[in-house]
Coordinates of C-alpha atoms and ligand atoms in Angstrom, one line a residue:
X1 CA 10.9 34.1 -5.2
X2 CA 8.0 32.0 -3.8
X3 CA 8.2 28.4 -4.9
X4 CA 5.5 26.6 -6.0
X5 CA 5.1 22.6 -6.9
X6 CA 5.3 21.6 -10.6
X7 CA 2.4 21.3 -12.8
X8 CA 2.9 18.1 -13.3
X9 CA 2.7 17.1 -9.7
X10 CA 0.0 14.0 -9.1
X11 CA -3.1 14.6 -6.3
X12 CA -5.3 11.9 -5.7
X13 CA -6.8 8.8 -4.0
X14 CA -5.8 5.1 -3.9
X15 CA -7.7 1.6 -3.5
X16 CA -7.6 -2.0 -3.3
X17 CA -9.7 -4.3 -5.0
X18 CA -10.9 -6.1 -2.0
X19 CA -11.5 -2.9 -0.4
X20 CA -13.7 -1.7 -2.8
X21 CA -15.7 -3.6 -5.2
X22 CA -17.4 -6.2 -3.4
X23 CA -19.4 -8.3 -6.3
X24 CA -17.2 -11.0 -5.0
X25 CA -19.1 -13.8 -7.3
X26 CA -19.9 -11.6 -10.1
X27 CA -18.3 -11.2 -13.5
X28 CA -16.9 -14.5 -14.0
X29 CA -14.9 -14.0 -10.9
X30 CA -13.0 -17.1 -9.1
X31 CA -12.4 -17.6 -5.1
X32 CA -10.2 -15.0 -3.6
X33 CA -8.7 -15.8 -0.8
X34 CA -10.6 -12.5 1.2
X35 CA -13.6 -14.3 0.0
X36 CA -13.0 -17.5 2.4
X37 CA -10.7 -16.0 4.9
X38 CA -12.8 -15.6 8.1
X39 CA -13.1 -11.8 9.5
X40 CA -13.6 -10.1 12.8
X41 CA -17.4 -11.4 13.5
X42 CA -17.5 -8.1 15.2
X43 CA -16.8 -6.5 11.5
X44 CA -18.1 -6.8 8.3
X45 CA -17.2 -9.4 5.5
X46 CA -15.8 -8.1 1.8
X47 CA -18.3 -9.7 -0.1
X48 CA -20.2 -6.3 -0.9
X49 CA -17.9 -3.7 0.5
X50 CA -18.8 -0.2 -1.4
X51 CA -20.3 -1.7 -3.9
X52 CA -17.5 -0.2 -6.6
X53 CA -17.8 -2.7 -9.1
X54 CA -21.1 -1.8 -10.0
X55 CA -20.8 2.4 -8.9
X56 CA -17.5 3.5 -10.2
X57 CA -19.5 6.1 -12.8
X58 CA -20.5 8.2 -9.6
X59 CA -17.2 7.2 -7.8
X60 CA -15.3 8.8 -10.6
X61 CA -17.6 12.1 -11.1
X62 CA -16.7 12.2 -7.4
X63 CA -13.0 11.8 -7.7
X64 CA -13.0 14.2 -10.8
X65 CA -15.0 16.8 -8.2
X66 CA -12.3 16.6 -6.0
X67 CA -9.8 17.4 -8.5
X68 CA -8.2 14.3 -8.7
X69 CA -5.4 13.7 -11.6
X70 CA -4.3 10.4 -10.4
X71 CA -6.2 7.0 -9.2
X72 CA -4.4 4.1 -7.7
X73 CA -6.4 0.8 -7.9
X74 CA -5.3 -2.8 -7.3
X75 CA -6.6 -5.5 -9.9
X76 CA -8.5 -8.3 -8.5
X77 CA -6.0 -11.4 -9.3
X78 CA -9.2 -13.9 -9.3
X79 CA -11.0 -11.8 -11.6
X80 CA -8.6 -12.2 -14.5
X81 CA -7.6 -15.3 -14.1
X82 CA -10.3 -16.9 -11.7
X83 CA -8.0 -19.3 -10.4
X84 CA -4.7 -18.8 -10.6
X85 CA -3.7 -21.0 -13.2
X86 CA -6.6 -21.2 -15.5
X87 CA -8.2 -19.3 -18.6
X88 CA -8.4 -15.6 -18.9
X89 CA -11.6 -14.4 -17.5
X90 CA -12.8 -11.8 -20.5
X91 CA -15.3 -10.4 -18.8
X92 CA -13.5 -9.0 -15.6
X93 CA -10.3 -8.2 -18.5
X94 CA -13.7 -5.9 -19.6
X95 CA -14.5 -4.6 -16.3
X96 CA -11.0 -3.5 -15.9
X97 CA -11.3 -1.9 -19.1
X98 CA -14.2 0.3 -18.7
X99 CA -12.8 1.3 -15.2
X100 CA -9.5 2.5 -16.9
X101 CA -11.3 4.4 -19.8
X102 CA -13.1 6.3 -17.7
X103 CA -10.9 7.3 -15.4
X104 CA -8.7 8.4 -18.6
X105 CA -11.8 10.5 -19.8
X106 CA -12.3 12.2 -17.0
X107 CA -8.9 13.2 -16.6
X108 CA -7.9 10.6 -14.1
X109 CA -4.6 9.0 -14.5
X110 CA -4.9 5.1 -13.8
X111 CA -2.2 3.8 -11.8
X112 CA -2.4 -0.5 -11.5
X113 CA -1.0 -2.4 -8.4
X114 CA -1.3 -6.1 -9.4
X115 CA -1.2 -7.5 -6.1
X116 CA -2.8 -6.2 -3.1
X117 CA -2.4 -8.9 -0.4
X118 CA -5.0 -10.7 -2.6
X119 CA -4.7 -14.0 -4.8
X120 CA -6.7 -16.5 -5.7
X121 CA -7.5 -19.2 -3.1
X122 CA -6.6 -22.1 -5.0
X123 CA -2.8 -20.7 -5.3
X124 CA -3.0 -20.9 -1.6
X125 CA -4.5 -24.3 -0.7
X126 CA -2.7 -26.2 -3.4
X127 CA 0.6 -23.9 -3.2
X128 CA 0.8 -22.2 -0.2
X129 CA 1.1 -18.9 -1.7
X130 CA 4.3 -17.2 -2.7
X131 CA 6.5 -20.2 -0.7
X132 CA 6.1 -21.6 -3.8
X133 CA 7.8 -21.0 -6.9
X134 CA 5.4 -22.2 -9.3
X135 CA 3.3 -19.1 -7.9
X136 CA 6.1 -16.7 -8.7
X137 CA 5.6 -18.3 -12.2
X138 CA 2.4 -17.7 -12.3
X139 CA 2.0 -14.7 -10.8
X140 CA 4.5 -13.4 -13.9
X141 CA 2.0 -14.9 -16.1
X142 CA -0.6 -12.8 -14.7
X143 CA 1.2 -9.4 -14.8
X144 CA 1.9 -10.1 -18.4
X145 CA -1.9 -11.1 -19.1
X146 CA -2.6 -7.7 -17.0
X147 CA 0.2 -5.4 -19.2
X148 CA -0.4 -6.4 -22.5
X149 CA -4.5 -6.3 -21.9
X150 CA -3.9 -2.8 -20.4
X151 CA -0.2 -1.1 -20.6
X152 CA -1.6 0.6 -23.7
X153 CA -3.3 3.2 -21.9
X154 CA -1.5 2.6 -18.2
X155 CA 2.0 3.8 -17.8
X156 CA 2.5 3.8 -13.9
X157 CA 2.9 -0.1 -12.7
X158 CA 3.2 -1.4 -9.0
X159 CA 3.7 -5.4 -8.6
X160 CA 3.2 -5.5 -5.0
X161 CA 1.9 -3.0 -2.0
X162 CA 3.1 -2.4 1.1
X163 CA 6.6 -5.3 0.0
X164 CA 8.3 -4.9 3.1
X165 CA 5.3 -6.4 5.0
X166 CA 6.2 -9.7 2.8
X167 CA 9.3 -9.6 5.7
X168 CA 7.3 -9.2 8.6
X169 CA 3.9 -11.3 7.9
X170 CA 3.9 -14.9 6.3
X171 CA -0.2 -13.9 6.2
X172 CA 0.4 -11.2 3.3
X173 CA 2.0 -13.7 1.5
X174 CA -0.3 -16.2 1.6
X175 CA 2.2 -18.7 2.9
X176 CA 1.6 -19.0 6.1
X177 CA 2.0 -23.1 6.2
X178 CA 6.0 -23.5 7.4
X179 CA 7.3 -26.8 6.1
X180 CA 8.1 -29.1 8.6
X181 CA 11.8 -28.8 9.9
X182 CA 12.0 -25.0 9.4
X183 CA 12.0 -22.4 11.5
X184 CA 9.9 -19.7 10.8
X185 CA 12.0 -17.2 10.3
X186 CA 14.1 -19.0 7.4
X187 CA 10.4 -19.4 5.6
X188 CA 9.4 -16.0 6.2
X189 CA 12.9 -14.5 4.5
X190 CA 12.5 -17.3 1.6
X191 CA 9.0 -16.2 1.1
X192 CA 10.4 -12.8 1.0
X193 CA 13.0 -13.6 -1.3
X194 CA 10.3 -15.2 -4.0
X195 CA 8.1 -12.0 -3.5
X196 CA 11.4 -9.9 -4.9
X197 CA 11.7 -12.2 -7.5
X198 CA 8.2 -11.9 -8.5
X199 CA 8.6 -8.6 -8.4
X200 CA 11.5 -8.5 -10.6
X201 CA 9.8 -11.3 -13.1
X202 CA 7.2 -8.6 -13.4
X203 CA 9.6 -5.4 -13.7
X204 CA 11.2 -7.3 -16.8
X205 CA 8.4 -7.9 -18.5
X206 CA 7.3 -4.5 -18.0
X207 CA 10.5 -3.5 -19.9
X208 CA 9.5 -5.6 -22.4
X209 CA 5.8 -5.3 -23.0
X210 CA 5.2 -1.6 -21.9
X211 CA 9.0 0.1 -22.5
X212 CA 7.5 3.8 -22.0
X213 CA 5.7 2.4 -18.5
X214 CA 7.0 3.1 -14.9
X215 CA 7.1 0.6 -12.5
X216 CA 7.7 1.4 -8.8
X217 CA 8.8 -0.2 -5.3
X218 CA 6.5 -0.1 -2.9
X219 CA 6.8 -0.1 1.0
X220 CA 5.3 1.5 4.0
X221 CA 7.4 3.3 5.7
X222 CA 7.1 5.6 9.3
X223 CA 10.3 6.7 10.8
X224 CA 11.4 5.2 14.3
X225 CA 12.5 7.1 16.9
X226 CA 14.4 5.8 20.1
X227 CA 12.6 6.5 23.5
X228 CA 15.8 7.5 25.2
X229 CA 19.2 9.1 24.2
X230 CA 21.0 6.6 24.8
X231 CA 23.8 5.1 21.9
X232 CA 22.3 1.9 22.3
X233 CA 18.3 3.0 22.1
X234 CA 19.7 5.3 18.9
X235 CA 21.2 2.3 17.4
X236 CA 18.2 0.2 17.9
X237 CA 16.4 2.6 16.0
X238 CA 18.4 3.0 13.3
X239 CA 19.0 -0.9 13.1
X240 CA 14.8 -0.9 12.8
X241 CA 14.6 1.9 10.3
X242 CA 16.9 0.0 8.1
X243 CA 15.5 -3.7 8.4
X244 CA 12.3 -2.9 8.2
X245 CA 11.7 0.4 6.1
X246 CA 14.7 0.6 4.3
X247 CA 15.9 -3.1 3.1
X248 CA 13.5 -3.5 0.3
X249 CA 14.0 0.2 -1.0
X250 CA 17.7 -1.1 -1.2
X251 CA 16.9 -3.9 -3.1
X252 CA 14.4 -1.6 -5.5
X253 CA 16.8 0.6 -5.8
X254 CA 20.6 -1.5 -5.8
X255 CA 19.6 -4.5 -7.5
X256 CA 20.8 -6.7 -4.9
X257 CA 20.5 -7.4 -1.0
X258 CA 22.5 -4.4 1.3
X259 CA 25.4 -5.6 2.9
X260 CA 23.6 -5.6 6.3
X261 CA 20.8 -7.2 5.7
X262 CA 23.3 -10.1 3.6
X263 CA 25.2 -10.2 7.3
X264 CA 21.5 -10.3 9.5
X265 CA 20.5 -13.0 7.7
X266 CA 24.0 -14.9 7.3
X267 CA 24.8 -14.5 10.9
X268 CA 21.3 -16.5 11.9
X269 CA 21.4 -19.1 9.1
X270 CA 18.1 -17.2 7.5
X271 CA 19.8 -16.6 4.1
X272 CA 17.6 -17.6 1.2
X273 CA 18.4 -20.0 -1.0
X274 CA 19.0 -18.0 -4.2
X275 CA 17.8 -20.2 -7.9
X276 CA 19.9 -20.1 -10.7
X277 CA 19.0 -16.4 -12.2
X278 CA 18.1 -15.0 -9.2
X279 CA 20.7 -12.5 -8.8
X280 CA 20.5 -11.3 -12.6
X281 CA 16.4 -10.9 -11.9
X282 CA 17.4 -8.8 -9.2
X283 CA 19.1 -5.7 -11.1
X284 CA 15.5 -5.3 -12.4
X285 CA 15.3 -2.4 -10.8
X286 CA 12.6 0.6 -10.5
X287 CA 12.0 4.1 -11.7
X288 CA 10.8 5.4 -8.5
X289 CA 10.1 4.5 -4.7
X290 CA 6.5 4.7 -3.8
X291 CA 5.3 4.6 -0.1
X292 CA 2.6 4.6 2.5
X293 CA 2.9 6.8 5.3
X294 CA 0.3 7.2 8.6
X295 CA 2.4 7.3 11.7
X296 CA 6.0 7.4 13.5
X297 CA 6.7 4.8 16.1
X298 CA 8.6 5.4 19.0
X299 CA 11.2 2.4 20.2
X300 CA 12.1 1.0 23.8
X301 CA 15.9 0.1 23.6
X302 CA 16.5 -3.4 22.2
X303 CA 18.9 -5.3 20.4
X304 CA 18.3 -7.8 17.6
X305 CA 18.9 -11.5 19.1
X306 CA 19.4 -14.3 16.8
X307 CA 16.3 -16.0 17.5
X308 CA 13.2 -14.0 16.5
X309 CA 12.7 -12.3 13.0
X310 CA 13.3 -8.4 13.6
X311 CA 9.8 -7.4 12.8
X312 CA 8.7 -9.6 16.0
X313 CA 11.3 -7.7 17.5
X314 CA 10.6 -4.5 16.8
X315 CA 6.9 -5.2 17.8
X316 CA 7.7 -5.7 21.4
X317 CA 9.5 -2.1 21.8
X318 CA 7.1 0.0 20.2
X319 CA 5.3 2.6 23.2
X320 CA 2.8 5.7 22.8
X321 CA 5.4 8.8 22.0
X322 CA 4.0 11.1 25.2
X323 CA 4.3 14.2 22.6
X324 CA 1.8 12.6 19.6
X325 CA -1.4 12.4 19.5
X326 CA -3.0 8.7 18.5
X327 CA -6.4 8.0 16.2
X328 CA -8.3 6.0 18.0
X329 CA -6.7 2.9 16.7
X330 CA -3.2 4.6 18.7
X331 CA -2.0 5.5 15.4
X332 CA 0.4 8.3 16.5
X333 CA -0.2 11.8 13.7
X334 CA 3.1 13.1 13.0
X335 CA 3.4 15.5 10.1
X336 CA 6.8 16.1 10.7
X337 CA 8.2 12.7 10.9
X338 CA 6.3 12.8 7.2
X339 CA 9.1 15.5 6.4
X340 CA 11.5 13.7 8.0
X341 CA 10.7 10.2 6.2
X342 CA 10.4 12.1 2.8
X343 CA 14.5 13.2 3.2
X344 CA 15.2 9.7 4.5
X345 CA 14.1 8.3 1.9
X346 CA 15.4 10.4 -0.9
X347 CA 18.4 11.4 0.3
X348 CA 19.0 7.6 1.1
X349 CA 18.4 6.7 -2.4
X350 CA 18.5 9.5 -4.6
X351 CA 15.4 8.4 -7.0
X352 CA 12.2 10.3 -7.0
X353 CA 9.7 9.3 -4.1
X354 CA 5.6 9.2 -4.2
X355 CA 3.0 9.1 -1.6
X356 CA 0.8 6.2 -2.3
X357 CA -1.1 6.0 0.9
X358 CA -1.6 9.1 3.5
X359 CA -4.6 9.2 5.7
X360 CA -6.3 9.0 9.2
X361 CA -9.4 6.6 10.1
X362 CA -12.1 7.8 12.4
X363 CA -15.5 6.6 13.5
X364 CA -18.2 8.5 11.9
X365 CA -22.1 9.2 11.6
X366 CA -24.5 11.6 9.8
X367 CA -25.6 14.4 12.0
X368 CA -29.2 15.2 12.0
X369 CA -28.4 17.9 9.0
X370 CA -26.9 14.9 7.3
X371 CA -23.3 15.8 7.6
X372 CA -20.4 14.9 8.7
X373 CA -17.8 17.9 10.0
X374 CA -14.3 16.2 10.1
X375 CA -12.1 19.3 11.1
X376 CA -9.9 16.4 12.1
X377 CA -8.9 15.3 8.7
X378 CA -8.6 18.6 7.3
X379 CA -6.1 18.8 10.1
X380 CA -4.3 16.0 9.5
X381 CA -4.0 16.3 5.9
X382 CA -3.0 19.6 6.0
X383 CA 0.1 19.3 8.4
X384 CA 1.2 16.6 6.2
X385 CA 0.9 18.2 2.7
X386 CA 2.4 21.4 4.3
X387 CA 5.3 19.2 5.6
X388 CA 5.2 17.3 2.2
X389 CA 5.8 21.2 0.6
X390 CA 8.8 21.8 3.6
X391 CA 10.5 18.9 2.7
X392 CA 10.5 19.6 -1.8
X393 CA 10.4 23.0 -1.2
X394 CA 13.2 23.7 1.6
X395 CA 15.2 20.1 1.7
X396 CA 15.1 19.7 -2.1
X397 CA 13.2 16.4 -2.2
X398 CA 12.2 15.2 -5.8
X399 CA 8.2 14.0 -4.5
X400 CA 5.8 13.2 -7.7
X401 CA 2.9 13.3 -5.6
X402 CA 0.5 13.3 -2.5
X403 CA -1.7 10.1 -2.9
X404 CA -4.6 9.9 0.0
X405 CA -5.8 6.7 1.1
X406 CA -8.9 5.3 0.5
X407 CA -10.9 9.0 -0.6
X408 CA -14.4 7.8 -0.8
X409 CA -14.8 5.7 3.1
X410 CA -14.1 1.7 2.3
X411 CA -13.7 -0.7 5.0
X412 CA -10.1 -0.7 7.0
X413 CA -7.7 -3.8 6.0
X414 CA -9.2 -6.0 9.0
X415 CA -12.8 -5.2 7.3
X416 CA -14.1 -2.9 10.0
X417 CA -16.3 -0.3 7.8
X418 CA -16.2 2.2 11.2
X419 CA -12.3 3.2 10.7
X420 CA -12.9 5.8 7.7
X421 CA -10.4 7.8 5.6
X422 CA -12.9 9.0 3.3
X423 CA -13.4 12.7 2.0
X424 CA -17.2 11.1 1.1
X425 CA -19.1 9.4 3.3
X426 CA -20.6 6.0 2.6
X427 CA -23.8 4.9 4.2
X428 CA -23.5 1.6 5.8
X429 CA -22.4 -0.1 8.8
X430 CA -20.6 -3.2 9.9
X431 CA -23.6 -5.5 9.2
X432 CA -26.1 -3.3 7.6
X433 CA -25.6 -2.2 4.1
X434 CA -28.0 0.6 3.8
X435 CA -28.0 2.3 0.5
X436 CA -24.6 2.4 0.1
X437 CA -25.5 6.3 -0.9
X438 CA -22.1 8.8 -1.0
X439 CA -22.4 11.7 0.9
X440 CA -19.6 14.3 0.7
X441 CA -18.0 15.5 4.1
X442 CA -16.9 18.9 5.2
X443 CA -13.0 17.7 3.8
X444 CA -14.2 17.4 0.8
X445 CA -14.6 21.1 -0.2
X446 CA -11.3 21.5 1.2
X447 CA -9.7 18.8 -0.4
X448 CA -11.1 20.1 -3.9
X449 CA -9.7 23.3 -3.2
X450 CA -6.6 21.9 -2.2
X451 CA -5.7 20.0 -4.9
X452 CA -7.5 22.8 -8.1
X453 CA -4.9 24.9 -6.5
X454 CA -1.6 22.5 -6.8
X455 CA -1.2 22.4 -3.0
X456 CA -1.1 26.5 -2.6
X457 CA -4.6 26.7 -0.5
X458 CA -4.2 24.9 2.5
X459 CA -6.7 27.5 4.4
Ligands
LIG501 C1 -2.2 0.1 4.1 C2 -2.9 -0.8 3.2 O1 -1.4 -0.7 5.0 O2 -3.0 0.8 5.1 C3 -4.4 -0.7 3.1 O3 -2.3 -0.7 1.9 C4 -5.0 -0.3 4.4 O4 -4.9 -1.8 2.5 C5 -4.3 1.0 4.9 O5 -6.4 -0.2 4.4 C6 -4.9 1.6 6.2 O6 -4.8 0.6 7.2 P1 -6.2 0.1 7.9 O7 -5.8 -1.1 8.6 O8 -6.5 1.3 8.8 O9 -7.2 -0.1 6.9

């Protein structure tokens, strides 16, 4: 008997706020911190981006074209509470509002991240970001304002994207001063350890506010795999896989810190300092392990010294796999480490997994017929569903659903508008902002007939 995926099964696109809906001092907004952070001046800046805030109506009669069931957007921090630690902002609580009835009428199901890598800037020049506690405090105080304003109608619930960057990057925390007498690396794990407690401040209140809501973990994940067969290149790789992909998944997942990430950080003198509480907030656990997935990486062998954080480690022993091929960015497409990433992942911890994030950038214009023929994505988003398919269908794994990134073409996290995921075209550039007008590609017929057909036409 043929198998099919459920019914049930979630297509769709995913967004941040920053990344989308510019209007950066509209609406009652306060100071983000992507408003004063300084960009590439080769790129653009956020302050318009595509325009969202004031075009979702045609945004979402595109997403509902393309047969979308599910949208994933981020809440702008700064527009519900401008900054930080003042007065509810009605009229962006409003804005969300509209957004999230829409989507619901046109048959969208809205899925809210709370934070993604944005906060206001005044948590971060008076607090220094999530090194503080008072802004795990506050960023509870927020996800509450945000759940009880909207949990009526939104049922799927992410605190954080991408949490295992909160382990590699002070700058996604916001936290990037280190006090003076500390080394890095035991601020970058502390920070770490407030972002899972913030995370588990929020997953409580969840429980309590919205009881029939799901919250999720969320990471990014791409599989590692050694250069060479030696033990020790093997080990290496597993060693990364687990640090870096795995770790916060455990904690999701466990409730508490693996016993070889409690030893890596023991052994260096790293180990957070843990509050009273801590360890109770901690078995505020999820429902389901959401993830980002673009690339593999292949690793040099290494070993993990007791000096340097493992993501700076890992960094220096990443090469170009000789059998991939790279975007232009060297972001290596490999559909079957998808499939192989999906089974790591669920058979590691045995709770339904969901792809948030899956998409390739590429530089694009308008031909002279006005269109834009991007065989390349249809490409690379069919490998990866049809490996997606392999690994529910033949390994069993329990997947809700295949979320793209960034569907209609928003600027890339560093703010460069020319790396584009989009099934629909925007018209701008870096520093010209055009008419902003949407133009659907060539992927986004396919797309459509892709997801009206639960995943069967992949032609
Ligand atoms: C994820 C982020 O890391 O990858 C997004 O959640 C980001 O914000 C996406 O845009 C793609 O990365 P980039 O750098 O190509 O935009």
């Amino acid at each position: 008997m043929k198998k099919t995926l459920d019914s049930n099964f979630y297509w769709g696109g995913s967004v941040s706020s920053f990344q989308t809906e510019g209007a950066w001092d509209e609406g009652g907004k306060g100071l983000s911190i992507y408003d004063v952070r300084p960009t590439n001046p080769k790129f653009s800046d956020w302050k318009v981006a595509i325009d969202a805030y004031h075009r979702y109506d045609e945004d979402i009669a595109l997403m509902k074209k393309m047969g979308f069931n599910f949208y994933r957007f981020s809440i702008c921090w700064s527009r519900i509470i401008p900054n930080g630690d003042d007065e509810i902002n009605e009229e962006g609580v409003k804005f969300y509002n509209d957004l999230i009835d829409k989507l619901i009428a046109a048959g969208i199901e809205p899925m809210i991240t709370l934070v993604h890598f944005d906060m206001p800037y005044k948590l971060v020049k008076e607090y220094n970001g999530f090194a503080s506690r008072k802004v795990v405090d506050l960023f509870e105080r927020y996800a509450r304002v945000c759940m009880e304003r909207f949990g009526d109608r939104v049922k799927h619930w992410m605190t954080f994207n991408e949490q295992n960057l909160h382990a590699t990057m002070l700058r996604v925390s916001n936290a990037e001063e280190i006090p003076e007498g500390v080394s890095e690396a035991k601020h970058l794990y502390q920070v770490n350890h407030n972002v899972f407690i913030a995370h588990c401040k929020a997953t409580k209140a969840l429980r309590e506010l919205v009881p029939d809501a799901k919250m999720c973990g969320m990471t990014t994940v791409s599989n590692f795999y050694p250069e060479k067969c030696t033990p020790q290149n093997n080990l290496f790789a597993k060693q990364a896989y687990n640090y870096i992909n795995a770790f916060h998944s455990d904690v999701f997942v466990n409730g508490e810190y693996p016993s070889y990430m409690v030893s890596y950080l023991e052994n260096r003198g790293w180990m957070p300092r843990f509050e009273e509480g801590d360890a109770e907030l901690l078995k505020y656990t999820v429902d389901y392990l959401a993830f980002s997935y673009y690339r593999s990486n292949t690793l040099t062998e290494g070993f993990f010294d007791n000096e340097r954080p493992y993501g700076e480690i890992v960094n220096e022993h990443v090469i170009k796999n000789p059998y991939l091929d790279a975007t232009e960015w060297g972001w290596e497409k490999d559909a079957l480490g998808f499939r192989w990433t999906l089974n790591e992942m669920y058979q590691r911890h045995h709770m339904p997994v969901f792809v948030l994030e899956n998409g390739m950038g590429a530089r694009e214009e308008l031909d002279e017929n006005n269109e834009i023929n991007d065989d390349y994505r249809i490409e690379y988003h069919r490998n990866h569903i049809q490996e997606m398919k392999n690994a529910m269908l033949e390994d069993g794994v329990d997947c809700m659903g295949y979320i793209t990134w960034g569907p209609i073409d928003i600027p890339s996290s560093s703010c460069e508008i020319a790396k584009r995921y989009g099934f629909v075209y925007v018209n701008r550039t870096e520093k010209d902002l055009k008419d902003l007008k949407r133009v659907p590609k060539k992927s986004f017929k396919w797309i459509k007939k892709v997801f009206e057909s639960n995943g069967e036409d992949l032609v």
